[in-house]
């Protein structure tokens, strides 16, 4: 099949009126139709935030990757734009894989991976991934410049470039696989077109994965953050429970110097669905991260509805006093709030209370006094499929989903101090929940699939009592 931008637009136009919108997000970015995965090219350019994303417009299955495109003034209200890239050149004939965007004077530049096979596509020895460039003056229509960086000798998996400007040079990190070892390679350029190899920035050790995807490298406070998505990490206890993870390593780096690690790999999000996060800088200097709110090889029930995949809420990241990356909903999210609806609940005594609000789009605020609660479990539920609760015996906050009809059951959790107060901000959309713990201490994000008549919210406490300091919700416009 021959791919083109015009063909992609025709496919989307033909599909848009046949979508089932029961689980389509109200305030998260999703494709007009078809498949979506990794966010790409998050950038502020010419008065707009731009979000590109991995996209297959021809079906709800992963396929030859295109770059979908949307723009926004506030990171929340997105305007869909024409598909930006299609696999239509010799360097990217089998897919325009993930990458990034930078502003070069009055030009928006996309740097992405061209995915191609030289021969039989079932033989990985024929796989080559190269880095390509496309530019635009209007932020909508792009001129393709082809390959600017070839596959290093001996490698086949070499993808997901993230580019930034530092001093008088451009730098680029690229994820790669060397045998069974994942690593991130570093490059330098004066013009985005000619790149010099600056060596391996960091690589896996102690079973830290066979491939490091979607690297990002930025500064928070006085630290450098290497954010990436390693493949091939084994689960250990409560950690690394998803098929693939996303997280970071903190350290020190200066141009021309090696990266010096100061921490181990730390997961960013502890829910079922968060992958391939990418960051951008806002005009006022905040570092914002957005991820793919899904997980590879996990059931996606919305595929039967004509679409698949969505992006997370924009999250502002900062560094805590004990040098951990914290994520909070970007302040723009608060502009979606309607009228505050307090819930007149102060104590639950071995009971469940159904709440009046059942809108698809809600921000819920819950503050529990854990030290004054004796219940074994207490928290909030949505219908029969989702519970977010404190397990006092485990001393953990648990997100448990139960949708056996779709093959989506299981729990994720983070530790909590059961002798202190606990604040939760929960963002419910048609098919997702994102839970922010104690103003950035932790985050759990998961896809959910409730039936329309099974979205009732309830507070509960079992085998004892639970003290509620504050509870309520804002409907989100």
Coordinates of C-alpha atoms in Angstrom, one line a residue:
X1 CA 0.0 0.0 0.0
X2 CA 1.2 3.5 -0.9
X3 CA 0.7 6.1 1.9
X4 CA 0.2 9.8 1.6
X5 CA -1.1 12.8 3.6
X6 CA -4.1 13.0 1.3
X7 CA -4.9 9.3 1.8
X8 CA -4.7 9.7 5.5
X9 CA -7.1 12.6 5.5
X10 CA -9.5 10.7 3.3
X11 CA -9.4 7.7 5.6
X12 CA -10.1 9.8 8.7
X13 CA -13.0 11.7 7.0
X14 CA -14.6 8.4 6.0
X15 CA -14.4 7.1 9.6
X16 CA -15.3 10.1 11.7
X17 CA -19.1 9.7 11.5
X18 CA -19.0 6.0 12.5
X19 CA -17.3 6.3 15.9
X20 CA -19.0 5.0 19.0
X21 CA -18.3 7.8 21.5
X22 CA -19.2 5.9 24.7
X23 CA -15.6 5.9 25.9
X24 CA -14.2 8.7 23.8
X25 CA -12.5 11.2 26.1
X26 CA -14.1 14.5 27.0
X27 CA -11.0 16.4 27.9
X28 CA -8.0 14.3 26.9
X29 CA -6.5 14.3 23.5
X30 CA -7.3 11.4 21.2
X31 CA -7.1 10.9 17.5
X32 CA -10.0 11.8 15.2
X33 CA -10.3 8.1 14.4
X34 CA -7.9 5.1 14.1
X35 CA -4.9 4.3 16.3
X36 CA -2.8 6.6 18.5
X37 CA 0.2 5.9 20.7
X38 CA 3.3 7.9 21.7
X39 CA 3.1 11.7 22.0
X40 CA 5.7 13.3 19.7
X41 CA 7.0 16.8 19.1
X42 CA 5.5 18.6 22.1
X43 CA 6.4 22.2 21.6
X44 CA 5.3 25.8 21.8
X45 CA 5.5 27.6 18.4
X46 CA 4.0 30.8 17.1
X47 CA 1.5 31.2 19.9
X48 CA 0.3 27.6 20.0
X49 CA 1.1 24.4 21.9
X50 CA 1.6 21.6 19.3
X51 CA 1.1 17.9 20.0
X52 CA 2.0 15.4 17.4
X53 CA 1.5 11.7 18.0
X54 CA 2.1 8.2 16.6
X55 CA -1.0 7.6 14.4
X56 CA -2.4 4.9 12.1
X57 CA -5.4 6.6 10.4
X58 CA -6.5 3.5 8.4
X59 CA -7.5 1.2 11.3
X60 CA -7.6 0.9 15.1
X61 CA -4.6 -1.4 15.1
X62 CA -1.0 -0.4 15.2
X63 CA 0.2 0.0 11.6
X64 CA 2.6 2.0 9.4
X65 CA 3.1 5.0 11.6
X66 CA 2.0 8.5 10.6
X67 CA 2.3 11.7 12.7
X68 CA -1.1 13.0 13.8
X69 CA -1.2 16.6 14.8
X70 CA -3.3 18.9 17.1
X71 CA -2.7 22.4 18.6
X72 CA -4.0 24.2 21.6
X73 CA -3.7 27.6 23.4
X74 CA -4.0 26.0 26.9
X75 CA -2.9 22.3 26.6
X76 CA -6.6 21.2 27.1
X77 CA -8.8 22.4 24.2
X78 CA -7.2 20.8 21.1
X79 CA -7.8 21.7 17.5
X80 CA -7.1 18.8 15.1
X81 CA -4.9 19.7 12.2
X82 CA -4.1 17.7 9.1
X83 CA -1.8 14.7 9.5
X84 CA 1.7 16.1 9.5
X85 CA 3.8 13.1 8.3
X86 CA 3.1 10.0 6.3
X87 CA 5.6 7.2 5.4
X88 CA 6.1 8.3 1.8
X89 CA 9.8 8.6 1.4
X90 CA 12.8 6.1 1.0
X91 CA 14.0 6.9 4.5
X92 CA 10.7 6.2 6.3
X93 CA 8.8 3.9 3.9
X94 CA 7.7 1.6 6.7
X95 CA 6.8 4.2 9.3
X96 CA 7.4 7.6 10.7
X97 CA 8.3 6.6 14.2
X98 CA 8.5 8.8 17.3
X99 CA 10.6 11.9 17.7
X100 CA 10.5 15.5 18.8
X101 CA 10.1 19.1 17.7
X102 CA 12.2 22.3 18.2
X103 CA 11.9 25.9 17.2
X104 CA 14.8 27.1 15.0
X105 CA 14.3 30.8 14.5
X106 CA 11.0 31.2 12.6
X107 CA 10.9 27.5 11.7
X108 CA 9.3 24.5 13.4
X109 CA 11.5 21.4 12.9
X110 CA 10.4 17.8 13.4
X111 CA 13.1 15.3 14.1
X112 CA 11.8 11.7 13.9
X113 CA 12.8 8.1 13.2
X114 CA 12.4 6.7 9.7
X115 CA 11.5 3.1 10.0
X116 CA 12.4 0.9 7.0
X117 CA 13.3 -2.7 6.0
X118 CA 15.9 -3.5 3.3
X119 CA 14.3 -6.8 2.1
X120 CA 12.2 -9.2 4.1
X121 CA 10.3 -7.4 6.8
X122 CA 10.1 -10.5 8.9
X123 CA 13.8 -10.6 9.3
X124 CA 15.1 -8.1 11.9
X125 CA 18.5 -8.2 10.3
X126 CA 16.9 -6.1 7.5
X127 CA 15.6 -3.5 9.9
X128 CA 17.1 0.0 9.8
X129 CA 16.0 3.0 11.8
X130 CA 17.4 6.4 10.8
X131 CA 16.7 9.9 12.0
X132 CA 14.9 12.3 9.7
X133 CA 14.1 16.0 9.5
X134 CA 11.0 17.9 8.3
X135 CA 10.5 21.7 8.7
X136 CA 7.6 24.2 8.5
X137 CA 7.1 27.9 8.6
X138 CA 3.4 27.8 9.4
X139 CA 3.4 24.9 11.8
X140 CA 0.9 23.0 9.7
X141 CA 2.5 22.1 6.4
X142 CA 5.9 20.4 6.4
X143 CA 8.8 20.1 4.0
X144 CA 10.6 16.7 4.3
X145 CA 14.4 16.7 4.2
X146 CA 15.0 13.0 4.5
X147 CA 17.6 11.3 6.6
X148 CA 20.0 13.4 8.7
X149 CA 21.5 10.6 10.8
X150 CA 22.1 7.0 9.7
X151 CA 21.9 3.8 11.8
X152 CA 25.1 3.2 13.7
X153 CA 27.1 0.2 12.5
X154 CA 25.9 -3.0 14.2
X155 CA 22.6 -1.6 15.5
X156 CA 19.1 -2.1 14.2
X157 CA 16.9 -0.6 16.9
X158 CA 17.8 3.1 17.0
X159 CA 14.8 5.4 17.5
X160 CA 12.9 8.2 19.2
X161 CA 15.2 11.2 19.0
X162 CA 14.7 14.1 21.5
X163 CA 16.4 17.3 20.5
X164 CA 17.2 20.5 22.5
X165 CA 19.3 23.6 22.3
X166 CA 22.1 24.2 24.8
X167 CA 24.6 27.0 24.5
X168 CA 25.6 27.4 20.8
X169 CA 24.7 23.8 19.8
X170 CA 21.9 21.4 19.3
X171 CA 21.9 18.1 21.1
X172 CA 20.0 14.9 20.5
X173 CA 19.5 11.7 22.5
X174 CA 18.3 8.5 20.8
X175 CA 17.1 5.3 22.3
X176 CA 18.9 2.1 21.2
X177 CA 19.4 -1.6 21.7
X178 CA 22.8 -3.3 21.5
X179 CA 22.3 -7.0 21.8
X180 CA 20.3 -7.4 25.0
X181 CA 21.4 -4.0 26.5
X182 CA 19.3 -0.8 26.2
X183 CA 21.1 2.5 26.1
X184 CA 20.8 6.2 25.1
X185 CA 23.2 7.7 22.5
X186 CA 24.1 11.4 22.3
X187 CA 24.7 13.5 19.3
X188 CA 25.7 17.2 18.6
X189 CA 24.9 19.5 15.7
X190 CA 25.3 23.1 14.7
X191 CA 22.4 23.1 12.2
X192 CA 20.1 20.1 12.8
X193 CA 21.3 18.5 9.6
X194 CA 24.9 17.4 10.3
X195 CA 25.3 15.4 13.5
X196 CA 28.4 14.3 15.3
X197 CA 28.5 11.2 17.5
X198 CA 29.1 12.2 21.2
X199 CA 29.0 8.7 22.6
X200 CA 26.7 6.7 24.8
X201 CA 25.0 8.9 27.4
X202 CA 23.9 6.0 29.6
X203 CA 23.2 2.3 29.3
X204 CA 21.4 -0.5 31.1
X205 CA 22.9 -2.5 33.9
X206 CA 21.5 -4.8 36.6
X207 CA 18.7 -6.0 34.3
X208 CA 17.5 -2.5 33.4
X209 CA 16.1 -3.5 30.1
X210 CA 17.1 -4.6 26.6
X211 CA 15.8 -1.5 24.9
X212 CA 15.5 2.1 26.1
X213 CA 12.7 3.8 24.2
X214 CA 11.6 7.5 24.0
X215 CA 14.5 9.1 25.9
X216 CA 14.2 12.7 27.1
X217 CA 16.9 14.7 28.8
X218 CA 16.2 17.9 30.7
X219 CA 17.1 20.0 33.7
X220 CA 15.1 20.3 36.9
X221 CA 16.6 22.4 39.7
X222 CA 20.3 21.5 39.8
X223 CA 19.8 18.0 38.4
X224 CA 19.7 16.5 34.9
X225 CA 16.7 14.1 34.4
X226 CA 17.1 11.2 32.0
X227 CA 13.5 10.1 31.4
X228 CA 12.9 7.0 29.3
X229 CA 10.8 3.9 28.8
X230 CA 12.9 0.7 29.2
X231 CA 11.7 -2.6 27.8
X232 CA 12.5 -5.9 29.5
X233 CA 12.5 -5.0 33.2
X234 CA 11.2 -7.8 35.5
X235 CA 8.6 -7.1 38.1
X236 CA 9.8 -7.0 41.7
X237 CA 7.1 -7.0 44.4
X238 CA 5.0 -3.9 43.9
X239 CA 7.4 -2.3 41.3
X240 CA 7.6 -2.6 37.5
X241 CA 4.2 -4.4 37.3
X242 CA 3.4 -3.3 33.8
X243 CA 4.7 -5.0 30.7
X244 CA 6.9 -1.9 30.0
X245 CA 7.8 1.0 32.3
X246 CA 8.4 4.7 32.2
X247 CA 10.7 6.4 34.6
X248 CA 13.9 8.4 35.2
X249 CA 17.4 8.6 36.5
X250 CA 18.8 11.8 38.1
X251 CA 22.4 12.9 37.6
X252 CA 24.8 15.5 36.5
X253 CA 25.9 16.4 33.0
X254 CA 27.6 19.2 31.1
X255 CA 28.3 19.3 27.4
X256 CA 31.5 17.4 26.6
X257 CA 31.3 15.6 30.0
X258 CA 29.9 12.1 30.9
X259 CA 26.5 11.7 32.5
X260 CA 27.0 10.8 36.2
X261 CA 24.1 8.9 37.8
X262 CA 23.0 9.9 41.2
X263 CA 19.9 7.7 41.6
X264 CA 18.6 4.3 40.5
X265 CA 15.8 4.0 37.9
X266 CA 12.5 5.4 39.5
X267 CA 9.1 4.8 38.0
X268 CA 7.1 8.0 37.1
X269 CA 3.5 6.6 37.2
X270 CA 2.3 3.6 39.2
X271 CA -1.0 2.9 37.4
X272 CA -1.7 0.4 34.6
X273 CA -1.4 2.7 31.7
X274 CA 1.4 5.3 31.2
X275 CA 4.1 5.0 28.6
X276 CA 6.5 7.0 26.4
X277 CA 6.2 10.4 28.2
X278 CA 7.7 13.4 26.6
X279 CA 8.3 16.9 28.0
X280 CA 8.2 20.5 26.8
X281 CA 8.9 23.9 28.2
X282 CA 6.0 26.4 28.5
X283 CA 6.6 30.1 27.6
X284 CA 6.7 30.8 31.4
X285 CA 9.4 28.2 32.0
X286 CA 7.4 25.2 33.4
X287 CA 8.4 21.7 32.5
X288 CA 5.3 19.8 31.3
X289 CA 5.1 16.0 30.7
X290 CA 2.5 14.2 28.7
X291 CA 2.4 10.4 28.2
X292 CA 0.5 7.8 26.3
X293 CA -2.4 6.7 28.5
X294 CA -2.3 3.1 27.4
X295 CA 0.1 0.1 27.6
X296 CA 1.5 -2.2 24.9
X297 CA -0.2 -5.7 24.6
X298 CA -3.0 -4.6 26.9
X299 CA -6.6 -5.0 25.7
X300 CA -8.1 -1.8 24.2
X301 CA -11.9 -2.3 24.1
X302 CA -12.4 1.0 22.3
X303 CA -10.9 -0.5 19.2
X304 CA -14.4 -1.9 18.4
X305 CA -15.6 1.7 18.5
X306 CA -13.4 3.1 15.7
X307 CA -10.6 4.6 17.7
X308 CA -7.8 3.5 20.1
X309 CA -5.5 5.4 22.4
X310 CA -5.3 8.7 24.2
X311 CA -2.8 11.0 25.9
X312 CA -2.6 11.8 29.6
X313 CA -3.3 15.1 31.2
X314 CA -0.5 17.6 31.0
X315 CA 1.6 17.3 34.2
X316 CA 3.9 19.9 35.6
X317 CA 7.1 18.3 37.0
X318 CA 9.3 19.5 39.7
X319 CA 12.1 18.2 42.0
X320 CA 11.2 17.5 45.7
X321 CA 13.5 18.3 48.6
X322 CA 14.6 14.7 48.6
X323 CA 15.4 14.7 44.9
X324 CA 12.4 12.9 43.5
X325 CA 10.5 14.0 40.4
X326 CA 7.0 15.1 41.4
X327 CA 4.1 15.4 38.9
X328 CA 1.0 17.6 39.4
X329 CA -1.8 18.4 37.0
X330 CA -0.8 21.5 35.0
X331 CA -2.4 24.6 36.5
X332 CA -4.4 25.0 33.2
X333 CA -6.5 22.0 34.2
X334 CA -8.2 24.1 36.9
X335 CA -9.8 26.3 34.2
X336 CA -12.0 23.3 33.3
X337 CA -13.7 23.3 36.7
X338 CA -17.4 24.0 37.1
X339 CA -19.1 24.7 40.4
X340 CA -17.6 23.0 43.4
X341 CA -19.9 20.3 44.8
X342 CA -19.1 19.5 48.4
X343 CA -20.0 16.1 49.8
X344 CA -21.3 16.3 53.4
X345 CA -19.5 13.3 54.7
X346 CA -17.3 13.5 57.8
X347 CA -17.1 9.8 58.9
X348 CA -17.9 6.5 57.4
X349 CA -18.6 3.6 59.7
X350 CA -18.5 0.2 58.0
X351 CA -20.7 1.5 55.2
X352 CA -20.9 2.7 51.6
X353 CA -22.5 6.0 50.6
X354 CA -23.5 6.6 47.0
X355 CA -22.8 10.1 45.8
X356 CA -25.1 12.2 43.6
X357 CA -22.6 13.1 40.9
X358 CA -22.1 10.7 38.0
X359 CA -20.8 12.9 35.2
X360 CA -18.2 11.3 32.9
X361 CA -15.9 14.3 33.4
X362 CA -15.0 15.0 37.1
X363 CA -12.2 16.1 39.3
X364 CA -12.7 14.6 42.8
X365 CA -10.9 15.9 45.9
X366 CA -10.6 13.6 48.9
X367 CA -8.7 14.3 52.1
X368 CA -8.6 11.4 54.6
X369 CA -7.4 11.6 58.2
X370 CA -5.6 8.2 58.1
X371 CA -4.3 8.5 61.6
X372 CA -7.9 8.8 62.9
X373 CA -9.3 6.0 60.8
X374 CA -9.6 2.4 61.9
X375 CA -11.1 0.8 58.8
X376 CA -9.2 -2.0 57.0
X377 CA -10.1 -0.5 53.6
X378 CA -11.6 2.9 52.8
X379 CA -11.8 4.9 49.6
X380 CA -13.9 5.7 46.5
X381 CA -15.4 3.5 43.9
X382 CA -16.8 4.1 40.4
X383 CA -19.5 1.6 39.5
X384 CA -18.5 -2.0 39.9
X385 CA -15.2 -1.8 38.0
X386 CA -12.9 0.7 39.9
X387 CA -11.9 1.2 43.5
X388 CA -9.2 3.6 44.8
X389 CA -8.7 2.9 48.4
X390 CA -6.3 2.8 51.4
X391 CA -5.5 -0.7 52.6
X392 CA -4.4 -0.1 56.2
X393 CA -2.9 -3.5 56.6
X394 CA -0.8 -3.2 53.5
X395 CA -0.2 0.5 54.3
X396 CA -0.7 1.3 50.6
X397 CA -3.0 3.2 48.4
X398 CA -4.5 0.8 45.9
X399 CA -6.1 1.3 42.4
X400 CA -8.0 -1.8 41.5
X401 CA -9.9 -2.2 38.3
X402 CA -12.2 -5.1 37.5
X403 CA -13.5 -5.4 33.9
X404 CA -13.4 -9.2 33.3
X405 CA -15.5 -8.9 30.2
X406 CA -12.6 -7.0 28.6
X407 CA -9.7 -8.9 30.1
X408 CA -8.7 -5.9 32.3
X409 CA -8.4 -6.9 36.0
X410 CA -5.7 -6.2 38.5
X411 CA -4.3 -3.6 41.0
X412 CA -1.5 -1.2 41.3
X413 CA -0.4 0.6 44.5
X414 CA 1.9 3.0 46.2
X415 CA 2.9 3.2 49.9
X416 CA 1.2 5.7 52.2
X417 CA 1.7 6.9 55.7
X418 CA -1.4 5.6 57.6
X419 CA -0.6 7.9 60.5
X420 CA -0.9 11.1 58.5
X421 CA -3.5 12.9 56.3
X422 CA -3.8 11.8 52.7
X423 CA -4.9 14.1 49.8
X424 CA -6.1 12.7 46.5
X425 CA -7.0 14.5 43.3
X426 CA -8.8 12.0 41.0
X427 CA -9.5 13.0 37.4
X428 CA -12.3 10.9 35.8
X429 CA -12.9 10.9 32.1
X430 CA -15.1 8.6 29.9
X431 CA -12.5 5.8 30.0
X432 CA -9.7 6.9 32.3
X433 CA -8.7 7.8 35.8
X434 CA -5.6 9.7 36.9
X435 CA -4.9 9.8 40.7
X436 CA -2.5 12.4 42.1
X437 CA -1.3 11.7 45.6
X438 CA -0.3 14.4 48.2
X439 CA 0.4 17.2 45.8
X440 CA 2.8 15.3 43.5
X441 CA 4.1 12.6 45.8
X442 CA 2.9 9.8 43.5
X443 CA 0.5 9.3 40.5
X444 CA -1.5 6.3 39.3
X445 CA -3.1 6.4 35.8
X446 CA -5.3 3.7 34.4
X447 CA -7.9 3.1 31.6
X448 CA -11.4 2.1 32.8
X449 CA -14.4 0.9 30.8
X450 CA -17.6 1.4 32.8
X451 CA -21.0 0.9 31.2
X452 CA -23.0 4.1 30.9
X453 CA -25.4 3.0 33.7
X454 CA -22.6 1.9 36.0
X455 CA -20.7 5.1 36.7
X456 CA -22.1 5.8 40.2
X457 CA -19.5 7.2 42.6
X458 CA -19.5 6.0 46.2
X459 CA -17.4 6.4 49.3
X460 CA -16.8 3.4 51.5
X461 CA -15.1 2.1 54.7
X462 CA -15.1 -1.5 55.7
X463 CA -14.2 -3.2 59.0
X464 CA -14.0 0.0 60.9
X465 CA -14.4 3.7 60.5
X466 CA -12.7 6.3 58.2
X467 CA -12.4 10.1 58.9
X468 CA -13.1 12.4 56.0
X469 CA -11.5 15.9 56.3
X470 CA -12.8 17.1 52.9
X471 CA -14.6 15.6 50.0
X472 CA -16.3 16.9 46.8
X473 CA -16.0 17.3 43.1
X474 CA -15.9 19.8 40.2
X475 CA -17.6 18.9 37.0
X476 CA -15.1 19.5 34.2
X477 CA -16.2 21.4 31.1

